[in-house]
Tab-separated table of C-alpha atoms in Angstrom:
chain	number	residue	atom	x	y	z
A	929	MET	CA	-59.261	-39.580	14.301
A	930	ARG	CA	-59.739	-42.325	16.926
A	931	PHE	CA	-56.719	-43.891	18.581
A	932	VAL	CA	-58.375	-47.305	18.741
A	933	ASP	CA	-58.471	-47.294	14.925
A	934	ILE	CA	-54.713	-46.713	14.873
A	935	ILE	CA	-54.211	-49.654	17.257
A	936	ASN	CA	-56.370	-51.907	15.089
A	937	LYS	CA	-54.571	-50.819	11.944
A	938	LYS	CA	-51.178	-51.817	13.346
A	939	ARG	CA	-52.665	-55.019	14.814
A	940	LEU	CA	-53.601	-55.935	11.242
A	941	ASN	CA	-49.990	-55.175	10.189
A	942	GLN	CA	-50.899	-52.114	8.129
A	943	PRO	CA	-48.506	-49.147	7.932
A	944	LEU	CA	-49.410	-46.002	9.857
A	945	THR	CA	-49.443	-42.632	8.112
A	946	LYS	CA	-47.331	-39.680	9.182
A	947	GLU	CA	-50.520	-37.960	10.407
A	948	GLU	CA	-51.537	-40.966	12.528
A	949	ILE	CA	-48.096	-41.178	14.134
A	950	GLN	CA	-48.113	-37.424	14.853
A	951	PHE	CA	-51.610	-37.749	16.383
A	952	TRP	CA	-50.291	-40.541	18.653
A	953	ILE	CA	-47.201	-38.668	19.879
A	954	ASP	CA	-48.952	-35.303	20.312
A	955	GLY	CA	-51.849	-36.876	22.191
A	956	TYR	CA	-49.653	-38.980	24.443
A	957	VAL	CA	-47.363	-36.093	25.427
A	958	LYS	CA	-50.387	-33.895	26.195
A	959	GLY	CA	-51.990	-36.655	28.272
A	960	ASP	CA	-55.002	-37.043	25.968
A	961	ILE	CA	-54.196	-40.683	25.112
A	962	PRO	CA	-53.972	-43.060	28.100
A	963	ASP	CA	-51.094	-45.442	28.882
A	964	TYR	CA	-53.191	-48.556	28.307
A	965	GLN	CA	-53.953	-47.600	24.707
A	966	VAL	CA	-50.342	-46.661	23.940
A	967	SER	CA	-49.111	-49.922	25.476
A	968	ALA	CA	-51.489	-51.814	23.166
A	969	LEU	CA	-50.055	-49.994	20.146
A	970	CYS	CA	-46.482	-50.637	21.304
A	971	MET	CA	-47.206	-54.355	21.615
A	972	ALA	CA	-48.668	-54.371	18.096
A	973	ILE	CA	-45.440	-52.713	16.891
A	974	VAL	CA	-43.342	-55.311	18.747
A	975	LEU	CA	-45.289	-58.077	16.970
A	976	ASN	CA	-45.642	-56.525	13.500
A	977	GLY	CA	-42.815	-53.993	13.227
A	978	MET	CA	-42.706	-50.721	11.293
A	979	ASN	CA	-41.389	-49.944	7.826
A	980	ARG	CA	-38.656	-47.386	7.066
A	981	GLU	CA	-41.074	-44.509	6.541
A	982	GLU	CA	-43.024	-45.250	9.735
A	983	THR	CA	-39.836	-45.490	11.779
A	984	ARG	CA	-38.564	-42.185	10.362
A	985	ASP	CA	-41.911	-40.458	10.986
A	986	LEU	CA	-42.038	-41.768	14.562
A	987	THR	CA	-38.485	-40.546	15.186
A	988	MET	CA	-39.249	-37.071	13.849
A	989	ALA	CA	-42.510	-36.788	15.807
A	990	MET	CA	-40.611	-37.678	18.976
A	991	THR	CA	-37.690	-35.351	18.115
A	992	TYR	CA	-40.000	-32.341	17.850
A	993	SER	CA	-42.139	-33.259	20.886
A	994	GLY	CA	-39.978	-30.855	22.928
A	995	ASP	CA	-36.936	-28.616	22.577
A	996	VAL	CA	-34.538	-29.061	19.656
A	997	ILE	CA	-31.044	-27.719	20.302
A	998	ASP	CA	-29.636	-25.227	17.790
A	999	LEU	CA	-25.842	-25.592	17.572
A	1000	SER	CA	-25.407	-23.340	14.547
A	1001	ALA	CA	-23.448	-20.851	16.685
A	1002	ILE	CA	-20.667	-23.437	17.030
A	1003	ASN	CA	-18.068	-23.132	14.297
A	1004	GLY	CA	-17.325	-26.202	12.185
A	1005	VAL	CA	-18.839	-29.664	11.984
A	1006	LYS	CA	-20.430	-30.795	15.256
A	1007	VAL	CA	-19.769	-34.503	15.861
A	1008	ASP	CA	-21.534	-36.799	18.306
A	1009	LYS	CA	-21.187	-40.404	19.390
A	1010	HIS	CA	-23.721	-42.627	21.109
A	1011	SER	CA	-23.260	-46.037	22.710
A	1012	THR	CA	-26.182	-48.385	23.258
A	1013	GLY	CA	-24.664	-49.041	26.674
A	1014	GLY	CA	-22.523	-51.637	28.332
A	1015	VAL	CA	-20.464	-52.651	31.324
A	1016	GLY	CA	-17.284	-50.601	31.771
A	1017	ASP	CA	-18.196	-48.271	28.904
A	1018	LYS	CA	-16.347	-45.065	29.735
A	1019	THR	CA	-15.641	-44.250	26.087
A	1020	SER	CA	-16.811	-40.622	26.095
A	1021	LEU	CA	-14.329	-39.725	28.841
A	1022	SER	CA	-11.330	-40.590	26.627
A	1023	LEU	CA	-12.729	-40.306	23.110
A	1024	THR	CA	-14.087	-36.755	23.267
A	1025	PRO	CA	-10.788	-35.158	24.428
A	1026	MET	CA	-8.909	-37.185	21.804
A	1027	VAL	CA	-10.996	-35.974	18.869
A	1028	ALA	CA	-11.245	-32.430	20.270
A	1029	ALA	CA	-7.433	-32.321	20.471
A	1030	CYS	CA	-7.438	-33.068	16.723
A	1031	GLY	CA	-9.775	-30.155	15.988
A	1032	ALA	CA	-13.240	-31.751	16.113
A	1033	LYS	CA	-16.156	-30.035	17.880
A	1034	VAL	CA	-17.984	-32.273	20.364
A	1035	ALA	CA	-21.160	-30.798	21.877
A	1036	LYS	CA	-22.539	-33.765	23.778
A	1037	MET	CA	-25.608	-34.273	25.920
A	1038	SER	CA	-25.591	-37.373	28.093
A	1039	GLY	CA	-27.813	-39.094	30.608
A	1040	ARG	CA	-27.457	-40.727	33.968
A	1041	GLY	CA	-27.218	-44.470	34.404
A	1042	LEU	CA	-30.001	-46.717	35.631
A	1043	GLY	CA	-28.736	-50.217	36.250
A	1044	HIS	CA	-25.354	-51.781	36.746
A	1045	THR	CA	-23.134	-48.659	36.710
A	1046	GLY	CA	-23.514	-44.937	36.335
A	1047	GLY	CA	-23.866	-43.103	33.063
A	1048	THR	CA	-21.345	-40.654	31.629
A	1049	LEU	CA	-22.651	-37.859	33.850
A	1050	ASP	CA	-22.276	-39.958	36.995
A	1051	LYS	CA	-18.690	-40.789	36.061
A	1052	LEU	CA	-17.871	-37.109	35.452
A	1053	GLU	CA	-19.397	-36.187	38.793
A	1054	SER	CA	-16.772	-38.391	40.456
A	1055	ILE	CA	-14.568	-35.345	39.793
A	1056	LYS	CA	-15.048	-32.833	42.619
A	1057	GLY	CA	-17.006	-29.748	41.566
A	1058	PHE	CA	-17.744	-30.903	37.996
A	1059	ASP	CA	-20.884	-29.101	36.770
A	1060	ILE	CA	-23.067	-31.020	34.316
A	1061	MET	CA	-25.769	-28.338	34.141
A	1062	ILE	CA	-24.025	-25.342	32.584
A	1063	GLY	CA	-26.292	-23.048	30.573
A	1064	GLN	CA	-26.659	-23.298	26.810
A	1065	GLU	CA	-24.749	-20.058	26.192
A	1066	ASP	CA	-21.785	-21.330	28.240
A	1067	PHE	CA	-22.100	-24.750	26.587
A	1068	ILE	CA	-21.784	-23.252	23.083
A	1069	ARG	CA	-18.978	-20.874	24.082
A	1070	GLN	CA	-17.024	-23.748	25.657
A	1071	VAL	CA	-17.281	-25.927	22.531
A	1072	ASN	CA	-16.149	-23.011	20.366
A	1073	GLU	CA	-13.181	-22.303	22.660
A	1074	ILE	CA	-11.900	-25.756	23.640
A	1075	GLY	CA	-13.791	-28.123	21.331
A	1076	VAL	CA	-15.690	-30.231	23.862
A	1077	SER	CA	-18.460	-30.088	26.437
A	1078	ILE	CA	-20.615	-32.802	27.990
A	1079	VAL	CA	-23.750	-31.716	29.835
A	1080	GLY	CA	-26.970	-33.166	31.197
A	1081	GLN	CA	-29.933	-33.459	28.897
A	1082	ASN	CA	-32.414	-30.615	28.879
A	1083	ALA	CA	-35.557	-31.661	30.762
A	1084	GLN	CA	-37.636	-30.586	27.756
A	1085	LEU	CA	-35.602	-32.643	25.270
A	1086	VAL	CA	-37.750	-35.371	23.655
A	1087	PRO	CA	-40.442	-35.666	26.375
A	1088	ALA	CA	-42.221	-38.234	24.193
A	1089	ASP	CA	-39.301	-40.619	24.600
A	1090	LYS	CA	-39.235	-40.226	28.378
A	1091	LYS	CA	-42.926	-41.172	28.611
A	1092	LEU	CA	-42.726	-43.945	26.029
A	1093	TYR	CA	-39.613	-45.571	27.445
A	1094	ALA	CA	-41.014	-45.638	30.981
A	1095	LEU	CA	-44.162	-47.305	29.622
A	1096	ARG	CA	-42.288	-49.810	27.452
A	1097	ASP	CA	-40.076	-50.754	30.387
A	1098	VAL	CA	-43.059	-52.041	32.398
A	1099	THR	CA	-45.125	-53.501	29.554
A	1100	GLY	CA	-42.636	-55.888	27.933
A	1101	THR	CA	-42.268	-53.742	24.814
A	1102	VAL	CA	-38.613	-52.682	24.997
A	1103	GLN	CA	-37.363	-55.290	22.513
A	1104	SER	CA	-38.503	-53.740	19.239
A	1105	ILE	CA	-36.001	-52.415	16.715
A	1106	PRO	CA	-38.232	-49.555	15.422
A	1107	LEU	CA	-38.969	-48.460	19.009
A	1108	ILE	CA	-35.328	-48.748	20.127
A	1109	ALA	CA	-34.045	-46.976	17.010
A	1110	SER	CA	-36.549	-44.109	17.230
A	1111	SER	CA	-35.819	-43.680	20.954
A	1112	ILE	CA	-32.067	-43.347	20.403
A	1113	MET	CA	-32.183	-41.307	17.209
A	1114	SER	CA	-34.829	-38.830	18.414
A	1115	LYS	CA	-32.492	-37.809	21.255
A	1116	LYS	CA	-29.490	-37.591	18.919
A	1117	LEU	CA	-31.380	-35.492	16.346
A	1118	ALA	CA	-32.792	-33.183	19.025
A	1119	SER	CA	-29.266	-32.666	20.395
A	1120	GLY	CA	-28.310	-30.837	17.208
A	1121	ALA	CA	-25.071	-32.495	16.017
A	1122	ASP	CA	-24.219	-32.626	12.305
A	1123	THR	CA	-22.832	-36.171	12.425
A	1124	ILE	CA	-23.638	-39.216	14.551
A	1125	LEU	CA	-21.476	-42.244	15.293
A	1126	LEU	CA	-23.325	-45.162	16.872
A	1127	ASP	CA	-21.557	-47.801	18.963
A	1128	VAL	CA	-24.058	-50.656	18.828
A	1129	LYS	CA	-23.261	-53.348	21.368
A	1130	TYR	CA	-24.125	-57.020	21.066
A	1131	GLY	CA	-23.839	-59.946	23.452
A	1132	GLU	CA	-24.657	-60.964	26.986
A	1133	GLY	CA	-24.419	-57.422	28.373
A	1134	ALA	CA	-26.351	-55.654	25.582
A	1135	PHE	CA	-29.841	-55.109	24.117
A	1136	MET	CA	-28.924	-57.073	21.006
A	1137	GLN	CA	-27.731	-60.620	21.622
A	1138	THR	CA	-26.022	-61.338	18.280
A	1139	VAL	CA	-23.949	-59.506	15.672
A	1140	GLU	CA	-26.784	-59.971	13.178
A	1141	GLU	CA	-29.366	-58.350	15.484
A	1142	ALA	CA	-26.975	-55.471	16.212
A	1143	LYS	CA	-26.461	-54.908	12.483
A	1144	VAL	CA	-30.224	-54.706	11.896
A	1145	LEU	CA	-30.560	-52.090	14.657
A	1146	ALA	CA	-27.542	-50.156	13.369
A	1147	LYS	CA	-28.790	-50.151	9.781
A	1148	THR	CA	-32.219	-48.939	10.937
A	1149	MET	CA	-30.636	-46.028	12.820
A	1150	ILE	CA	-28.349	-45.205	9.884
A	1151	GLU	CA	-31.416	-45.075	7.623
A	1152	ILE	CA	-33.139	-42.665	10.028
A	1153	GLY	CA	-30.088	-40.416	10.212
A	1154	THR	CA	-29.591	-40.492	6.441
A	1155	ASP	CA	-33.269	-39.683	5.818
A	1156	CYS	CA	-32.882	-36.705	8.177
A	1157	GLY	CA	-29.768	-35.381	6.443
A	1158	ARG	CA	-27.178	-36.429	9.052
A	1159	ASP	CA	-23.942	-38.310	8.334
A	1160	THR	CA	-24.676	-41.380	10.449
A	1161	ARG	CA	-22.323	-44.353	10.817
A	1162	ALA	CA	-22.059	-47.291	13.204
A	1163	MET	CA	-19.662	-49.711	14.849
A	1164	ILE	CA	-20.819	-53.160	15.986
A	1165	THR	CA	-18.900	-54.046	19.155
A	1166	ASP	CA	-18.730	-56.989	21.541
A	1167	MET	CA	-20.287	-56.705	25.013
A	1168	ASN	CA	-19.948	-60.350	26.041
A	1169	GLN	CA	-17.302	-59.121	28.470
A	1170	PRO	CA	-16.762	-55.692	30.048
A	1171	LEU	CA	-14.977	-52.977	28.073
A	1172	GLY	CA	-11.566	-52.322	29.575
A	1173	LYS	CA	-10.833	-53.476	33.115
A	1174	ALA	CA	-12.606	-50.977	35.391
A	1175	ILE	CA	-16.281	-51.201	36.378
A	1176	GLY	CA	-17.412	-48.344	38.634
A	1177	ASN	CA	-17.460	-44.581	38.333
A	1178	ALA	CA	-14.214	-43.163	39.763
A	1179	LEU	CA	-12.381	-46.339	38.728
A	1180	GLU	CA	-13.509	-45.778	35.126
A	1181	VAL	CA	-12.399	-42.138	35.261
A	1182	LYS	CA	-8.935	-43.347	36.340
A	1183	GLU	CA	-8.852	-45.804	33.439
A	1184	ALA	CA	-9.904	-43.075	31.001
A	1185	ILE	CA	-7.078	-40.840	32.243
A	1186	GLU	CA	-4.547	-43.656	31.860
A	1187	THR	CA	-5.812	-44.226	28.310
A	1188	LEU	CA	-5.156	-40.577	27.470
A	1189	LYS	CA	-1.609	-41.116	28.768
A	1190	GLY	CA	-1.198	-44.057	26.384
A	1191	ASN	CA	-1.465	-46.681	29.145
A	1192	GLY	CA	-5.062	-47.832	28.679
A	1193	PRO	CA	-6.296	-51.414	28.229
A	1194	GLU	CA	-5.774	-52.694	24.701
A	1195	ASP	CA	-9.464	-53.282	23.920
A	1196	PHE	CA	-10.632	-49.909	25.221
A	1197	THR	CA	-7.795	-48.070	23.465
A	1198	GLU	CA	-8.636	-49.756	20.151
A	1199	LEU	CA	-12.316	-48.848	20.464
A	1200	CYS	CA	-11.401	-45.189	21.070
A	1201	MET	CA	-8.994	-45.199	18.110
A	1202	THR	CA	-11.555	-46.738	15.758
A	1203	ALA	CA	-14.373	-44.443	16.889
A	1204	GLY	CA	-12.119	-41.395	16.818
A	1205	SER	CA	-10.900	-42.114	13.296
A	1206	ILE	CA	-14.496	-42.321	12.046
A	1207	MET	CA	-15.439	-39.065	13.794
A	1208	LEU	CA	-12.447	-37.204	12.350
A	1209	GLN	CA	-13.434	-38.348	8.875
A	1210	GLN	CA	-17.044	-37.300	9.501
A	1211	ALA	CA	-15.765	-33.870	10.553
A	1212	HIS	CA	-13.653	-33.649	7.338
A	1213	ILE	CA	-10.501	-33.240	9.452
A	1214	ALA	CA	-8.903	-36.468	8.185
A	1215	LYS	CA	-9.251	-37.826	4.651
A	1216	ASP	CA	-9.000	-41.511	5.604
A	1217	GLU	CA	-8.503	-43.916	8.515
A	1218	THR	CA	-4.701	-43.936	8.239
A	1219	GLU	CA	-4.449	-40.171	8.568
A	1220	ALA	CA	-7.039	-40.087	11.361
A	1221	ARG	CA	-5.283	-42.757	13.434
A	1222	ALA	CA	-1.960	-40.955	13.063
A	1223	MET	CA	-3.571	-37.733	14.329
A	1224	LEU	CA	-5.146	-39.471	17.313
A	1225	LYS	CA	-1.904	-41.236	18.214
A	1226	GLU	CA	-0.047	-37.932	18.083
A	1227	ALA	CA	-2.693	-36.288	20.300
A	1228	VAL	CA	-2.067	-38.963	22.941
A	1229	THR	CA	1.727	-39.196	22.729
A	1230	SER	CA	2.163	-35.400	22.734
A	1231	GLY	CA	-0.084	-34.972	25.772
A	1232	ALA	CA	-2.560	-32.814	23.815
A	1233	ALA	CA	-5.486	-35.190	24.487
A	1234	LEU	CA	-4.830	-35.225	28.240
A	1235	GLN	CA	-4.498	-31.438	28.243
A	1236	LYS	CA	-7.848	-31.229	26.454
A	1237	LEU	CA	-9.408	-33.279	29.282
A	1238	ARG	CA	-7.885	-30.834	31.796
A	1239	ASP	CA	-9.297	-27.865	29.859
A	1240	PHE	CA	-12.722	-29.539	29.636
A	1241	VAL	CA	-12.848	-30.353	33.370
A	1242	LYS	CA	-11.639	-26.881	34.375
A	1243	ALA	CA	-14.202	-25.179	32.110
A	1244	GLN	CA	-16.981	-27.075	33.897
A	1245	HIS	CA	-15.614	-26.196	37.347
A	1246	GLY	CA	-14.115	-29.617	38.102
A	1247	ASP	CA	-11.003	-30.104	40.229
A	1248	VAL	CA	-8.169	-30.483	37.703
A	1249	LYS	CA	-5.885	-31.791	40.462
A	1250	MET	CA	-7.874	-35.042	40.229
A	1251	ILE	CA	-6.844	-35.361	36.569
A	1252	ASP	CA	-3.191	-34.680	37.380
A	1253	ASN	CA	-3.284	-37.068	40.353
A	1254	PRO	CA	-6.097	-39.650	39.936
A	1255	GLU	CA	-5.386	-40.979	43.442
A	1256	LEU	CA	-7.311	-37.914	44.659
A	1257	LEU	CA	-10.509	-39.304	43.090
A	1258	PRO	CA	-12.961	-40.972	45.508
A	1259	SER	CA	-11.539	-44.248	46.833
A	1260	ALA	CA	-13.150	-47.116	48.698
A	1261	ARG	CA	-12.294	-48.168	52.267
A	1262	PHE	CA	-11.325	-51.691	51.220
A	1263	MET	CA	-9.480	-53.200	48.246
A	1264	THR	CA	-9.851	-56.978	48.231
A	1265	PRO	CA	-8.181	-59.290	45.694
A	1266	VAL	CA	-10.314	-62.269	44.669
A	1267	LYS	CA	-8.012	-65.182	43.873
A	1268	THR	CA	-8.726	-67.900	41.353
A	1269	ARG	CA	-9.648	-71.411	42.481
A	1270	SER	CA	-8.407	-73.086	39.300
A	1271	ALA	CA	-5.813	-72.717	36.553
A	1272	GLY	CA	-6.227	-72.517	32.782
A	1273	PHE	CA	-7.660	-69.936	30.387
A	1274	VAL	CA	-10.568	-67.535	30.852
A	1275	THR	CA	-13.031	-68.612	28.149
A	1276	ASP	CA	-16.107	-66.650	29.226
A	1277	LEU	CA	-16.817	-63.583	31.337
A	1278	LYS	CA	-20.425	-62.605	32.069
A	1279	ALA	CA	-20.550	-58.834	31.512
A	1280	LEU	CA	-24.078	-58.174	32.722
A	1281	GLU	CA	-23.631	-60.187	35.916
A	1282	LEU	CA	-20.383	-58.342	36.673
A	1283	GLY	CA	-22.223	-55.071	36.152
A	1284	ASN	CA	-24.959	-56.158	38.547
A	1285	LEU	CA	-22.348	-57.171	41.109
A	1286	ALA	CA	-20.844	-53.675	40.856
A	1287	MET	CA	-24.331	-52.231	41.365
A	1288	ARG	CA	-24.716	-54.323	44.528
A	1289	LEU	CA	-21.553	-52.658	45.841
A	1290	GLY	CA	-23.185	-49.259	45.214
A	1291	ALA	CA	-21.726	-48.387	41.782
A	1292	GLY	CA	-25.122	-48.225	40.058
A	1293	ARG	CA	-28.799	-47.558	40.664
A	1294	ALA	CA	-31.576	-50.126	41.063
A	1295	THR	CA	-34.071	-47.215	41.116
A	1296	LYS	CA	-33.830	-43.600	39.944
A	1297	GLU	CA	-33.758	-42.463	43.585
A	1298	ASP	CA	-30.680	-44.522	44.548
A	1299	VAL	CA	-27.493	-42.594	45.362
A	1300	ILE	CA	-24.354	-43.840	43.604
A	1301	ASN	CA	-21.151	-44.413	45.536
A	1302	PRO	CA	-18.467	-43.183	43.083
A	1303	ALA	CA	-15.625	-45.006	44.838
A	1304	VAL	CA	-16.725	-48.636	44.640
A	1305	GLY	CA	-16.476	-51.174	41.843
A	1306	ILE	CA	-14.398	-53.916	40.283
A	1307	VAL	CA	-11.048	-53.817	38.468
A	1308	LEU	CA	-10.481	-56.975	36.446
A	1309	ASN	CA	-7.028	-58.515	36.227
A	1310	LYS	CA	-8.108	-61.285	33.846
A	1311	LYS	CA	-10.282	-61.246	30.740
A	1312	VAL	CA	-11.257	-63.712	28.025
A	1313	GLY	CA	-8.182	-65.372	26.500
A	1314	ASN	CA	-5.911	-64.645	29.463
A	1315	THR	CA	-4.039	-67.456	31.223
A	1316	VAL	CA	-4.732	-67.957	34.922
A	1317	ARG	CA	-2.418	-69.592	37.440
A	1318	MET	CA	-3.676	-71.067	40.711
A	1319	GLY	CA	-3.994	-68.379	43.360
A	1320	GLU	CA	-3.700	-65.402	40.990
A	1321	ALA	CA	-6.058	-62.485	41.554
A	1322	LEU	CA	-8.927	-62.442	39.055
A	1323	ALA	CA	-9.855	-58.917	40.137
A	1324	ILE	CA	-9.532	-56.298	42.855
A	1325	ILE	CA	-12.836	-55.417	44.519
A	1326	HIS	CA	-13.181	-51.832	45.764
A	1327	HIS	CA	-15.835	-51.760	48.495
A	1328	ASP	CA	-16.948	-49.756	51.543
A	1329	THR	CA	-18.692	-52.575	53.417
A	1330	PRO	CA	-17.556	-56.180	54.020
A	1331	LEU	CA	-18.111	-58.502	51.055
A	1332	GLU	CA	-20.869	-61.020	51.668
A	1333	GLU	CA	-20.165	-64.693	50.994
A	1334	ASN	CA	-22.945	-64.950	48.403
A	1335	TRP	CA	-21.517	-61.881	46.594
A	1336	LEU	CA	-18.160	-63.642	46.285
A	1337	GLU	CA	-19.779	-66.848	45.038
A	1338	ASP	CA	-21.723	-64.877	42.453
A	1339	PHE	CA	-18.471	-63.197	41.396
A	1340	TYR	CA	-16.702	-66.540	40.880
A	1341	ASN	CA	-19.654	-67.688	38.758
A	1342	THR	CA	-19.066	-64.855	36.267
A	1343	PHE	CA	-15.770	-66.495	35.182
A	1344	THR	CA	-15.427	-69.673	33.130
A	1345	ILE	CA	-11.907	-71.140	33.294
A	1346	GLU	CA	-11.033	-74.110	31.072
A	1347	PRO	CA	-7.852	-75.969	30.065
A	1348	THR	CA	-7.783	-74.448	26.569
A	1349	CYS	CA	-9.124	-71.341	24.826
A	1350	ASP	CA	-9.756	-71.841	21.132
A	1351	ASN	CA	-11.013	-68.476	19.957
A	1352	VAL	CA	-11.397	-64.921	21.245
A	1353	GLU	CA	-14.073	-62.823	19.519
A	1354	PRO	CA	-12.823	-59.511	18.062
A	1355	LEU	CA	-13.991	-56.409	19.933
A	1356	ILE	CA	-15.189	-54.668	16.755
A	1357	ALA	CA	-17.264	-56.997	14.593
A	1358	ALA	CA	-18.104	-54.500	11.839
A	1359	VAL	CA	-18.107	-50.836	10.830
A	1360	LEU	CA	-21.144	-49.697	8.835
């Protein structure tokens, strides 16, 4: 089999066989097929797509390119949730203790962030002593005992995806639904959960720009999961503005803790409730959404969800005092309110630009080698639909170095304030 023939076949918009896809992934992981040939194939896929069978076969070839985690030693249904990413997305920090407090088993592997803010692991490491690299035996025992663990991804998990994504990132071949779907689902399948809930973002701060594009991606991933025998569902959610109010690692941990106390932002709380109700149904703990929501609400109001976060942090050697008193979390030297220059209604808020502004403060990484400052970030006081009076603070900026004038101008440009606000898009556009 010659790889150039596979490239030509896809260039002519012909479907690839399972054997051809396996030959591609095996050869690329081993180093037998060079980057320039794989980039040519990826571009042909961007232009011509892949059918359902090809996408499934690519996902499975990538899944088994390295280790596949066996979670069979964990009792009960193992549930997992994946977000396609967004600004202020701290969902796992609140959602996993909530569903674990209701009896679900969450054995989650997460990654670090590259871009505007840290990933779930970076946020957890804002907590002093928190260990993201516990061994698999401890990981399984912890999930059996307290219902939740979040750890770093095994270095040998889906090596094909690591190589392919790095190549796609520099060859203009990221924007392809079969390639995006297989990348996400190969990691989820290799992580071993029985059920998968996908939070597919759309809008200015997301991969997919529209609800329709997000639905196509979600349906593709649901098809992959279904074909592989996993209960896979999806939410389509808005990322035209940040989720919640906090952007930045320790600030997002504080917001997650407040949410578990019942004091979280309305949009973030609703996303956790919707996601949690789906996961409890997937785990066969609740028979319908009404029962699931009642269980989640009780877990919060009784304090059980917050206690589950304490148990989770303690089990992974984190300082529980930071959960009991979030003021002990890393804090910035300066807290500067940025006051509005006009009155009216917030009609638009540029999520991605706000995320990049947080990164410029030190909350995210421009390169893999960058060191995150957990203390810095932005806490929004105003979001889309809110009224703004002259001189009110739009946000509080948490920073360790003086704010530059061009940073402030760029911040003001993320807000659009107009005399009227006709319509506010719902956070959750669809559940599939």
